[in-house]
Amino acid sequence: MKKLFAALALATMLSACTPLTTADIIERVDNGVVQVIPHIRFGVTMPVGMGTGFVLDENLIVTNQHVIDKGTTFKVKGFITEKLYLAKVVYSDPVAD
């Protein structure tokens, strides 16, 4: 029984150490990581950068200050689904980025 347990533990450790492909990583984090696209209106609405954020709650995404610095409106989309959503800043902290 001890040998079987040791073999199972080793197999579990080896599978946990197997490198993930890019597709594996995206599949695991797609629902939690989003692309944040700040826009400005200068005659027409145009993107002024891009960054990432992570979903903290159903309607709350956290990103860095430098991602939203130049934007006045924001769009957010998932990496695989590519659905686009309008977003607004509810809090920012220029000092703590």
Coordinates of C-alpha atoms in Angstrom, one line a residue:
M1 CA 0.0 0.0 0.0
K2 CA 2.8 2.4 0.8
K3 CA 4.4 1.8 -2.7
L4 CA 1.1 2.5 -4.4
F5 CA 0.6 5.7 -2.4
A6 CA 4.2 6.8 -3.2
A7 CA 3.6 6.1 -6.9
L8 CA 0.4 8.1 -6.9
A9 CA 2.0 11.0 -5.1
L10 CA 4.9 11.0 -7.6
A11 CA 2.6 10.8 -10.5
T12 CA 0.6 13.7 -9.2
M13 CA 3.7 15.8 -8.6
L14 CA 5.0 15.0 -12.1
S15 CA 1.8 16.0 -13.7
A16 CA 1.7 19.3 -11.7
C17 CA 5.2 20.1 -13.0
T18 CA 4.4 19.5 -16.7
P19 CA 4.8 22.8 -18.5
L20 CA 1.6 24.3 -19.8
T21 CA 1.2 25.5 -23.3
T22 CA 0.0 29.0 -24.1
A23 CA -3.4 27.5 -25.0
D24 CA -3.6 25.7 -21.6
I25 CA -2.8 28.9 -19.8
I26 CA -5.4 31.0 -21.7
E27 CA -8.0 28.3 -21.2
R28 CA -7.4 28.4 -17.4
V29 CA -7.4 32.2 -17.0
D30 CA -9.8 33.3 -19.8
N31 CA -12.6 34.0 -17.4
G32 CA -10.4 35.9 -15.0
V33 CA -8.1 38.0 -17.2
V34 CA -9.4 40.7 -19.6
Q35 CA -8.0 43.2 -22.0
V36 CA -8.6 46.8 -21.1
I37 CA -8.7 49.3 -23.9
P38 CA -8.8 53.0 -23.0
H39 CA -10.2 55.4 -25.6
I40 CA -10.4 59.2 -26.1
R41 CA -12.8 61.2 -28.2
F42 CA -11.0 63.4 -30.6
G43 CA -13.6 64.0 -33.3
V44 CA -14.0 60.2 -33.3
T45 CA -13.4 57.7 -30.5
M46 CA -10.0 56.1 -30.8
P47 CA -8.0 53.8 -28.7
V48 CA -5.0 55.3 -26.8
G49 CA -3.4 52.1 -25.5
M50 CA -4.1 48.7 -24.1
G51 CA -3.5 46.7 -21.0
T52 CA -4.8 43.8 -19.0
G53 CA -6.9 43.5 -15.9
F54 CA -8.3 40.8 -13.7
V55 CA -11.9 40.2 -12.7
L56 CA -12.3 40.7 -9.0
D57 CA -16.1 40.4 -9.0
E58 CA -18.9 40.1 -11.6
N59 CA -18.9 43.8 -12.3
L60 CA -15.5 44.8 -11.0
I61 CA -12.1 44.7 -12.8
V62 CA -8.8 45.7 -11.4
T63 CA -6.0 47.1 -13.6
N64 CA -3.0 49.4 -13.3
Q65 CA -3.3 53.2 -13.2
H66 CA -1.0 53.6 -16.3
V67 CA -3.5 51.5 -18.3
I68 CA -6.3 54.0 -17.8
D69 CA -4.2 57.2 -17.5
K70 CA -5.0 58.6 -20.9
G71 CA -8.5 57.2 -21.5
T72 CA -11.8 58.9 -21.0
T73 CA -13.9 55.9 -22.0
F74 CA -13.0 52.3 -21.7
K75 CA -13.7 49.0 -23.3
V76 CA -13.0 45.5 -21.8
K77 CA -12.9 42.2 -23.6
G78 CA -12.1 38.6 -22.9
F79 CA -9.2 37.0 -24.7
I80 CA -11.0 34.0 -26.2
T81 CA -14.7 35.2 -26.4
E82 CA -13.6 38.7 -27.6
K83 CA -17.0 40.1 -26.4
L84 CA -16.6 43.8 -25.9
Y85 CA -18.0 45.6 -22.9
L86 CA -18.1 49.3 -22.0
A87 CA -16.5 50.1 -18.6
K88 CA -16.1 53.0 -16.3
V89 CA -13.5 53.9 -13.7
V90 CA -14.9 53.7 -10.2
Y91 CA -11.6 54.4 -8.4
S92 CA -8.0 55.2 -9.4
D93 CA -4.8 55.8 -7.5
P94 CA -2.2 57.6 -9.5
V95 CA 0.4 57.4 -6.7
A96 CA 0.2 53.6 -6.1
D97 CA -0.1 52.5 -9.8

